[in-house]
Amino acid sequence: MKTEKQRSLKQLLYLISSLLFSNLLWSQTQSTSTTISDSKKAFFNVLDYGTQRDGTEDASKGINATIKSAKAVGGGIVYVPAGNYTCGPIELVSNLELYIEAGATLNFPAQNLPFTKGRNQSVECLTAVPLIGGHDLKNVIIKGGGTITTSNAEWMKLKPRYGGSAAGVNWANLLKSLETKTPATEEEYLKAAPELRPPFIQVMNCKNVTIEGIHIIGSPMWPVHILYSENVVVHGISIDTYPGVHTGGIYLDSSSYVRISDCFIETGDDGIVIKSGKDADGLRVNRPTENVTITNCTVRKAHGAVTLGSETAGGLRNIVVSNMICEGTQVGIRIKSRRGRGGFIEDVRFDNWTMENVGEAIVVTNYYAMEGEVYTGDTTVVSNRTPIFRNIAMSNITINHAKTVLSIDGLPEMPIEGFRITDLIASGKTGMKASNTIDLELHNVRINTEKGPAFLVRNSKELELDNVSTSKPLANTPVIRIESSPGAIVRNSKAYPNTDIFLSTAPNQLKYLILIGNATTNAKKVTEETTTFGK
């Protein structure tokens, strides 16, 4: 039997070797993501607890045993050295650093798992335990240069979708039931639970969490799910889940004080997503996501590079997204909700973006229908189920080869208020379309299109277009078209050579617009009033 002195010496040798290896990686890659955080922490190597690294046995037994030993002494570093591990779920504890070394690959086969309380698609329910996760914890770190992986296709075979639903028929029935009574019956939750796929990494009701440096390949459902948690850092991770179903990248769900930085995401769903509850269930929980910064990330092949909503019931506020690159995404910036969902999105800023070969570059809409939903145009009476969008600013954005540059759709009963775009240069098949806004402002915006006006605005109040233009005007097409927006201001804008029509309005509406300081000598026709265009 080993003496305490022998065990301490062995732990010290492991620590020295791992630090030497980390220093070697630093000299080669100039990255700090593979550095063990604190050499003063108790150190536990999973190989000392019977963990096999040749993929022949379930390594989660040894890893979880190692984590329990760390918990028994108040926490520490659980070290997973290079190797191939076949894993079941790994349960985290407080004051833990799970360090997955570069060269370590943890493969999680699709399987039926025990249930736990959580959220699926931002709805509270019973769901499968996360593959790596924990709840009600403090001071948790997951880091290293290693890889965690699973097959989305195998999970979809095990737990297929029903029609347009994200999961099976019982999940679809539960969502319908929640609209008449929330919470639903225990029986309904129990029926739906076996149909739900687990998140890959999930922390719930946790404080002081760091996820850094790891590589995620494939996912059963959401790869990183931050739920009801506070003070979370996600830094320098890479996520490759394309073309997985409902996988996406990083999901923030009713959480606060979150920083996401220097991540690479390639996915078949939304890249970085901010949510706060869906419909009646989300209104019951009523917990916002707030105080979030996202910076220096690249997103490819996603539905939306950064998406706010559509689960907005608890509200989203105080969000800053900067220094982003997105390529080949269906949408770049995506802000969405719908009647009946409730909540708000407010005090949000996007700055320093480039977008290449995107579908819709910027979408802000209150008419979104999730997969399996049909937008029915619910009541227009304002209530707590009417979503509110206000105080949103976007600046310093370059967009190339978009299908649609900008789409803004507010509700007649609740227009989008205080939306400002500054310093945007874009090219796309179609330009900007906006309706039902208050205080929409564009400053220093140039949009080149292949068809239609560069700027089309309808049913808006307090509209201001300041230094807007297109450098490639189209024949018989106005640069600016404004309808049913009395008091709109067009100032300091210019018509480029070969401009046929600078400004077009509906009949008898031109007199209600204010034109100040525009350079229109290059336009064959400065203004026109017509009923036919854009209908």
CSV table of C-alpha atoms in Angstrom, one decimal, residues 38-330:
chain,number,residue,atom,x,y,z
A,38,ASP,CA,-2.9,26.7,-10.5
A,39,SER,CA,0.0,24.5,-9.4
A,40,LYS,CA,-1.1,24.9,-5.8
A,41,LYS,CA,-4.3,22.9,-6.4
A,42,ALA,CA,-4.6,19.2,-5.5
A,43,PHE,CA,-3.7,17.2,-8.5
A,44,PHE,CA,-5.5,14.0,-9.6
A,45,ASN,CA,-4.6,11.9,-12.7
A,46,VAL,CA,-7.5,9.8,-14.0
A,47,LEU,CA,-5.2,7.0,-14.9
A,48,ASP,CA,-4.6,6.4,-11.2
A,49,TYR,CA,-8.3,5.6,-10.8
A,50,GLY,CA,-8.6,2.8,-13.3
A,51,THR,CA,-9.4,4.9,-16.4
A,52,GLN,CA,-8.5,3.2,-19.7
A,53,ARG,CA,-7.2,5.4,-22.5
A,54,ASP,CA,-7.4,2.9,-25.3
A,55,GLY,CA,-11.1,3.3,-25.9
A,56,THR,CA,-11.9,-0.3,-24.7
A,57,GLU,CA,-13.9,0.6,-21.6
A,58,ASP,CA,-16.2,3.3,-20.3
A,59,ALA,CA,-13.7,5.9,-19.0
A,60,SER,CA,-16.4,7.9,-17.3
A,61,LYS,CA,-16.3,5.5,-14.4
A,62,GLY,CA,-12.7,6.3,-13.6
A,63,ILE,CA,-13.0,10.0,-14.5
A,64,ASN,CA,-16.0,10.4,-12.1
A,65,ALA,CA,-14.2,8.5,-9.4
A,66,THR,CA,-11.3,10.9,-9.8
A,67,ILE,CA,-13.6,13.9,-9.6
A,68,LYS,CA,-15.1,12.4,-6.4
A,69,SER,CA,-11.7,12.2,-4.9
A,70,ALA,CA,-11.0,15.8,-5.7
A,71,LYS,CA,-14.4,16.8,-4.2
A,72,ALA,CA,-13.5,15.0,-1.0
A,73,VAL,CA,-10.5,17.3,-0.4
A,74,GLY,CA,-12.4,20.4,-1.4
A,75,GLY,CA,-11.5,20.4,-5.1
A,76,GLY,CA,-8.5,20.3,-7.4
A,77,ILE,CA,-7.2,19.5,-10.9
A,78,VAL,CA,-8.5,16.4,-12.6
A,79,TYR,CA,-6.0,15.6,-15.3
A,80,VAL,CA,-6.9,13.7,-18.5
A,81,PRO,CA,-3.7,12.9,-20.3
A,82,ALA,CA,-3.4,12.1,-24.1
A,83,GLY,CA,-5.2,9.1,-25.2
A,84,ASN,CA,-8.5,7.8,-26.7
A,85,TYR,CA,-11.4,7.6,-24.1
A,86,THR,CA,-14.8,6.1,-24.6
A,87,CYS,CA,-17.1,8.0,-22.2
A,88,GLY,CA,-20.5,8.2,-20.6
A,89,PRO,CA,-21.6,11.3,-18.8
A,90,ILE,CA,-19.1,13.2,-16.6
A,91,GLU,CA,-20.5,15.0,-13.5
A,92,LEU,CA,-18.7,18.2,-12.4
A,93,VAL,CA,-18.3,19.4,-8.8
A,94,SER,CA,-17.4,22.7,-7.2
A,95,ASN,CA,-13.8,24.0,-7.1
A,96,LEU,CA,-12.9,21.7,-10.0
A,97,GLU,CA,-10.6,22.1,-12.9
A,98,LEU,CA,-11.2,19.4,-15.5
A,99,TYR,CA,-8.0,19.5,-17.6
A,100,ILE,CA,-8.2,17.7,-20.9
A,101,GLU,CA,-4.7,17.5,-22.4
A,102,ALA,CA,-3.9,18.1,-26.0
A,103,GLY,CA,-3.9,14.7,-27.6
A,104,ALA,CA,-6.8,13.5,-25.4
A,105,THR,CA,-10.0,12.6,-27.2
A,106,LEU,CA,-13.2,11.8,-25.3
A,107,ASN,CA,-15.8,10.1,-27.4
A,108,PHE,CA,-19.3,9.9,-26.2
A,109,PRO,CA,-21.5,7.2,-27.9
A,110,ALA,CA,-25.2,7.9,-28.3
A,111,GLN,CA,-27.2,6.2,-25.5
A,112,ASN,CA,-30.2,6.5,-23.3
A,113,LEU,CA,-29.4,8.5,-20.2
A,114,PRO,CA,-31.0,9.3,-16.8
A,115,PHE,CA,-33.2,12.4,-16.6
A,116,THR,CA,-32.6,15.6,-14.7
A,117,LYS,CA,-34.3,18.9,-14.4
A,118,GLY,CA,-33.2,21.5,-16.9
A,119,ARG,CA,-34.3,23.3,-20.1
A,120,ASN,CA,-34.8,22.1,-23.6
A,121,GLN,CA,-35.2,24.9,-26.3
A,122,SER,CA,-35.5,27.3,-23.3
A,123,VAL,CA,-38.5,25.4,-21.8
A,124,GLU,CA,-38.2,23.9,-18.3
A,125,CYS,CA,-38.6,20.2,-18.4
A,126,LEU,CA,-37.0,16.8,-17.6
A,127,THR,CA,-34.2,16.2,-20.0
A,128,ALA,CA,-31.3,13.8,-20.4
A,129,VAL,CA,-28.3,14.6,-18.2
A,130,PRO,CA,-25.6,16.5,-20.0
A,131,LEU,CA,-22.6,14.6,-21.3
A,132,ILE,CA,-20.4,17.0,-19.3
A,133,GLY,CA,-22.1,19.1,-16.7
A,134,GLY,CA,-23.3,20.0,-13.3
A,135,HIS,CA,-25.7,22.2,-11.3
A,136,ASP,CA,-25.6,24.4,-8.3
A,137,LEU,CA,-21.8,24.7,-8.4
A,138,LYS,CA,-19.1,27.3,-7.9
A,139,ASN,CA,-15.6,27.7,-9.4
A,140,VAL,CA,-15.6,25.2,-12.3
A,141,ILE,CA,-13.1,25.1,-15.1
A,142,ILE,CA,-13.1,23.0,-18.2
A,143,LYS,CA,-9.9,23.5,-20.2
A,144,GLY,CA,-7.0,22.1,-22.2
A,145,GLY,CA,-6.2,21.4,-25.8
A,146,GLY,CA,-8.1,18.2,-25.9
A,147,THR,CA,-11.2,17.1,-27.9
A,148,ILE,CA,-14.6,15.9,-26.9
A,149,THR,CA,-16.7,14.3,-29.7
A,150,THR,CA,-19.9,12.5,-30.5
A,151,SER,CA,-22.0,11.7,-33.5
A,152,ASN,CA,-25.1,13.9,-34.0
A,153,ALA,CA,-26.3,11.4,-36.7
A,154,GLU,CA,-26.3,8.5,-34.1
A,155,TRP,CA,-28.2,10.6,-31.6
A,156,MET,CA,-30.8,11.5,-34.3
A,157,LYS,CA,-31.3,7.8,-35.0
A,158,LEU,CA,-31.7,7.1,-31.3
A,159,LYS,CA,-34.1,10.1,-30.7
A,160,PRO,CA,-35.6,11.2,-34.0
A,161,ARG,CA,-37.7,14.2,-34.7
A,162,TYR,CA,-41.5,14.2,-35.1
A,163,GLY,CA,-42.6,16.2,-38.2
A,164,GLY,CA,-41.3,19.7,-37.7
A,165,SER,CA,-40.7,19.4,-34.0
A,166,ALA,CA,-37.2,19.4,-32.5
A,167,ALA,CA,-37.9,16.0,-30.9
A,168,GLY,CA,-40.7,13.5,-30.7
A,169,VAL,CA,-44.5,13.6,-30.6
A,170,ASN,CA,-44.7,13.9,-26.8
A,171,TRP,CA,-42.4,16.9,-26.8
A,172,ALA,CA,-44.6,18.6,-29.4
A,173,ASN,CA,-47.7,17.8,-27.3
A,174,LEU,CA,-46.0,19.1,-24.2
A,175,LEU,CA,-45.3,22.5,-25.9
A,176,LYS,CA,-49.0,22.7,-26.9
A,177,SER,CA,-50.1,21.8,-23.4
A,178,LEU,CA,-47.8,24.5,-21.8
A,179,GLU,CA,-49.8,27.2,-23.6
A,180,THR,CA,-52.9,26.3,-21.7
A,181,LYS,CA,-51.4,25.4,-18.4
A,182,THR,CA,-47.9,25.9,-17.0
A,183,PRO,CA,-46.3,23.9,-15.5
A,184,ALA,CA,-47.8,21.0,-17.3
A,185,THR,CA,-48.7,17.7,-15.6
A,186,GLU,CA,-45.9,15.4,-14.3
A,187,GLU,CA,-47.1,12.7,-16.7
A,188,GLU,CA,-46.6,15.0,-19.7
A,189,TYR,CA,-43.0,15.9,-18.7
A,190,LEU,CA,-42.2,12.2,-18.1
A,191,LYS,CA,-43.5,11.2,-21.5
A,192,ALA,CA,-41.5,13.9,-23.3
A,193,ALA,CA,-38.2,13.3,-21.5
A,194,PRO,CA,-37.1,10.1,-23.3
A,195,GLU,CA,-37.4,12.0,-26.7
A,196,LEU,CA,-34.9,14.7,-25.8
A,197,ARG,CA,-31.3,14.7,-26.6
A,198,PRO,CA,-28.8,16.0,-24.0
A,199,PRO,CA,-26.6,19.1,-24.3
A,200,PHE,CA,-22.9,18.3,-24.6
A,201,ILE,CA,-21.7,20.7,-21.9
A,202,GLN,CA,-24.2,22.3,-19.6
A,203,VAL,CA,-23.7,24.3,-16.4
A,204,MET,CA,-26.9,25.1,-14.5
A,205,ASN,CA,-27.3,27.4,-11.5
A,206,CYS,CA,-23.5,27.8,-11.4
A,207,LYS,CA,-21.2,30.7,-10.6
A,208,ASN,CA,-17.6,31.4,-11.7
A,209,VAL,CA,-17.3,29.0,-14.6
A,210,THR,CA,-14.6,29.0,-17.3
A,211,ILE,CA,-14.6,26.9,-20.5
A,212,GLU,CA,-11.4,27.3,-22.4
A,213,GLY,CA,-9.3,25.9,-25.2
A,214,ILE,CA,-11.2,22.6,-25.9
A,215,HIS,CA,-12.3,21.4,-29.3
A,216,ILE,CA,-15.9,20.1,-29.7
A,217,ILE,CA,-16.7,17.9,-32.6
A,218,GLY,CA,-20.4,16.9,-33.0
A,219,SER,CA,-23.1,17.2,-30.4
A,220,PRO,CA,-26.4,15.5,-29.4
A,221,MET,CA,-28.1,18.9,-29.1
A,222,TRP,CA,-26.6,22.2,-27.9
A,223,PRO,CA,-22.8,22.0,-27.6
A,224,VAL,CA,-22.3,24.5,-24.8
A,225,HIS,CA,-25.4,25.5,-22.7
A,226,ILE,CA,-25.0,28.1,-20.0
A,227,LEU,CA,-28.2,28.0,-18.0
A,228,TYR,CA,-29.3,30.1,-15.0
A,229,SER,CA,-25.6,30.8,-14.4
A,230,GLU,CA,-23.5,33.9,-13.5
A,231,ASN,CA,-19.9,35.0,-14.2
A,232,VAL,CA,-19.1,32.7,-17.0
A,233,VAL,CA,-16.1,32.8,-19.4
A,234,VAL,CA,-16.0,30.9,-22.7
A,235,HIS,CA,-12.6,31.5,-24.3
A,236,GLY,CA,-10.6,30.1,-27.2
A,237,ILE,CA,-12.8,27.0,-27.9
A,238,SER,CA,-13.6,25.6,-31.3
A,239,ILE,CA,-16.9,24.0,-32.2
A,240,ASP,CA,-17.4,21.8,-35.3
A,241,THR,CA,-20.9,20.5,-35.5
A,242,TYR,CA,-21.8,21.1,-39.2
A,243,PRO,CA,-24.2,19.9,-40.4
A,244,GLY,CA,-25.7,18.6,-37.2
A,245,VAL,CA,-29.4,19.0,-36.4
A,246,HIS,CA,-30.1,21.5,-33.6
A,247,THR,CA,-26.5,21.6,-32.6
A,248,GLY,CA,-25.3,25.2,-33.0
A,249,GLY,CA,-22.5,26.5,-30.9
A,250,ILE,CA,-22.7,28.4,-27.6
A,251,TYR,CA,-26.1,29.0,-26.0
A,252,LEU,CA,-26.7,31.5,-23.2
A,253,ASP,CA,-30.0,30.9,-21.4
A,254,SER,CA,-31.3,33.2,-18.6
A,255,SER,CA,-27.7,33.9,-17.5
A,256,SER,CA,-25.7,37.0,-16.6
A,257,TYR,CA,-22.2,38.4,-16.7
A,258,VAL,CA,-21.0,36.2,-19.5
A,259,ARG,CA,-17.9,36.8,-21.7
A,260,ILE,CA,-17.3,34.9,-24.9
A,261,SER,CA,-14.1,35.5,-26.8
A,262,ASP,CA,-11.7,34.1,-29.5
A,263,CYS,CA,-13.9,31.2,-30.5
A,264,PHE,CA,-14.3,29.4,-33.8
A,265,ILE,CA,-17.7,27.9,-34.7
A,266,GLU,CA,-18.7,25.9,-37.7
A,267,THR,CA,-22.2,24.6,-37.4
A,268,GLY,CA,-25.5,23.8,-39.1
A,269,ASP,CA,-27.6,25.8,-36.6
A,270,ASP,CA,-27.1,29.2,-34.9
A,271,GLY,CA,-23.5,30.0,-33.8
A,272,ILE,CA,-23.7,32.1,-30.6
A,273,VAL,CA,-27.2,32.3,-29.3
A,274,ILE,CA,-28.9,34.3,-26.5
A,275,LYS,CA,-32.2,33.2,-25.0
A,276,SER,CA,-34.3,33.7,-21.9
A,277,GLY,CA,-37.4,31.4,-22.0
A,278,LYS,CA,-40.2,30.5,-24.4
A,279,ASP,CA,-43.8,31.6,-24.4
A,280,ALA,CA,-45.9,30.9,-21.3
A,281,ASP,CA,-43.2,28.8,-19.6
A,282,GLY,CA,-40.6,31.5,-20.1
A,283,LEU,CA,-42.9,34.2,-18.8
A,284,ARG,CA,-43.5,32.0,-15.7
A,285,VAL,CA,-39.7,31.7,-15.0
A,286,ASN,CA,-39.2,35.4,-16.0
A,287,ARG,CA,-35.4,35.4,-15.8
A,288,PRO,CA,-33.4,37.5,-18.2
A,289,THR,CA,-30.1,37.1,-19.9
A,290,GLU,CA,-28.1,40.2,-19.3
A,291,ASN,CA,-24.6,41.8,-19.2
A,292,VAL,CA,-23.0,39.8,-22.0
A,293,THR,CA,-19.9,40.5,-24.1
A,294,ILE,CA,-19.0,38.6,-27.2
A,295,THR,CA,-15.8,39.5,-29.1
A,296,ASN,CA,-13.2,38.2,-31.6
A,297,CYS,CA,-15.0,35.2,-32.9
A,298,THR,CA,-15.5,33.6,-36.3
A,299,VAL,CA,-18.7,31.8,-37.3
A,300,ARG,CA,-19.1,29.7,-40.5
A,301,LYS,CA,-22.0,27.9,-42.1
A,302,ALA,CA,-24.4,28.7,-39.3
A,303,HIS,CA,-28.1,29.7,-39.5
A,304,GLY,CA,-27.2,32.9,-37.7
A,305,ALA,CA,-23.7,34.0,-36.7
A,306,VAL,CA,-25.0,35.7,-33.5
A,307,THR,CA,-28.7,35.2,-32.7
A,308,LEU,CA,-30.8,36.9,-30.1
A,309,GLY,CA,-34.1,35.0,-29.5
A,310,SER,CA,-36.4,33.9,-30.5
A,311,GLU,CA,-37.0,32.7,-26.9
A,312,THR,CA,-37.2,36.2,-25.4
A,313,ALA,CA,-39.8,35.7,-22.7
A,314,GLY,CA,-37.5,36.6,-19.8
A,315,GLY,CA,-35.9,39.5,-21.7
A,316,LEU,CA,-32.4,40.2,-23.1
A,317,ARG,CA,-30.5,43.3,-22.2
A,318,ASN,CA,-27.0,44.9,-22.0
A,319,ILE,CA,-25.3,42.9,-24.7
A,320,VAL,CA,-22.2,44.0,-26.7
A,321,VAL,CA,-21.0,42.0,-29.7
A,322,SER,CA,-17.7,43.2,-31.4
A,323,ASN,CA,-15.0,42.2,-33.8
A,324,MET,CA,-16.8,39.3,-35.5
A,325,ILE,CA,-16.3,37.5,-38.8
A,326,CYS,CA,-19.0,35.4,-40.4
A,327,GLU,CA,-18.8,33.6,-43.7
A,328,GLY,CA,-21.4,31.5,-45.5
A,329,THR,CA,-24.0,31.9,-42.8
A,330,GLN,CA,-27.8,32.0,-43.6
